[in-house]
């Protein structure tokens, strides 16, 4: 037979877990040094430029440019 579950405590447990997950995510985002943020920005910019340079554009006639 299953145990009786108090829904209030179950909701609180879920809320605590969500808060812990959010805190972990914020630590990753905001916990970087200025140098690390700058390096990540440069890396993202280089990646975006490389991907944009490899993009294939198709004109309305159906031919690739």
CSV table of C-alpha atoms in Angstrom, one decimal:
chain,number,residue,atom,x,y,z
A,1,UNK,CA,0.0,0.0,0.0
A,2,UNK,CA,1.3,3.5,-0.8
A,3,UNK,CA,2.2,6.0,1.8
A,4,UNK,CA,0.0,9.0,2.4
A,5,UNK,CA,1.6,12.2,0.9
A,6,UNK,CA,0.9,15.6,2.3
A,7,UNK,CA,0.4,17.8,-0.8
A,8,UNK,CA,1.5,20.9,1.0
A,9,UNK,CA,4.9,19.5,1.9
A,10,UNK,CA,5.2,18.0,-1.6
A,11,UNK,CA,4.6,21.4,-3.1
A,12,UNK,CA,7.1,23.0,-0.7
A,13,UNK,CA,9.7,20.4,-1.7
A,14,UNK,CA,9.1,21.1,-5.4
A,15,UNK,CA,9.4,24.8,-4.8
A,16,UNK,CA,12.6,24.4,-2.8
A,17,UNK,CA,14.1,22.2,-5.6
A,18,UNK,CA,13.1,24.8,-8.2
A,19,UNK,CA,14.7,27.6,-6.2
A,20,UNK,CA,17.9,25.6,-5.8
A,21,UNK,CA,18.0,25.0,-9.6
A,22,UNK,CA,17.4,28.7,-10.3
A,23,UNK,CA,20.2,29.6,-7.8
A,24,UNK,CA,22.6,27.2,-9.5
A,25,UNK,CA,21.8,28.7,-12.9
A,26,UNK,CA,22.3,32.3,-11.5
A,27,UNK,CA,25.6,31.3,-10.0
A,28,UNK,CA,26.8,30.1,-13.4
A,29,UNK,CA,25.6,33.3,-15.1
A,30,UNK,CA,26.6,35.9,-12.6
A,31,UNK,CA,29.4,34.1,-10.9
A,32,UNK,CA,31.9,34.7,-13.7
A,33,UNK,CA,34.7,37.1,-13.5
A,34,UNK,CA,34.9,40.1,-15.8
A,35,UNK,CA,37.7,38.4,-17.8
A,36,UNK,CA,35.7,35.2,-18.2
A,37,UNK,CA,32.6,37.2,-19.4
A,38,UNK,CA,34.7,39.1,-21.9
A,39,UNK,CA,36.3,35.8,-23.2
A,40,UNK,CA,32.9,34.2,-23.5
A,41,UNK,CA,31.6,37.2,-25.4
A,42,UNK,CA,34.5,37.1,-27.9
A,43,UNK,CA,34.0,33.4,-28.3
A,44,UNK,CA,30.3,33.8,-29.0
A,45,UNK,CA,31.0,36.6,-31.5
A,46,UNK,CA,33.6,34.5,-33.4
A,47,UNK,CA,31.2,31.6,-33.5
A,48,UNK,CA,28.3,33.7,-34.7
A,49,UNK,CA,30.5,35.3,-37.4
A,50,UNK,CA,31.8,31.8,-38.6
A,51,UNK,CA,28.2,30.5,-38.7
A,52,UNK,CA,26.9,33.6,-40.6
A,53,UNK,CA,29.7,33.3,-43.1
A,54,UNK,CA,28.8,29.7,-43.8
A,55,UNK,CA,25.1,30.5,-44.2
A,56,UNK,CA,23.5,29.6,-47.6
A,57,UNK,CA,21.1,32.1,-48.9
A,58,UNK,CA,18.4,31.1,-51.4
A,59,UNK,CA,17.0,33.8,-53.7
A,60,UNK,CA,13.3,33.8,-54.6
A,61,UNK,CA,14.1,32.0,-57.9
A,62,UNK,CA,15.2,29.0,-56.0
A,63,UNK,CA,19.0,29.3,-56.8
A,64,UNK,CA,21.6,29.4,-54.1
A,65,UNK,CA,23.7,32.6,-53.9
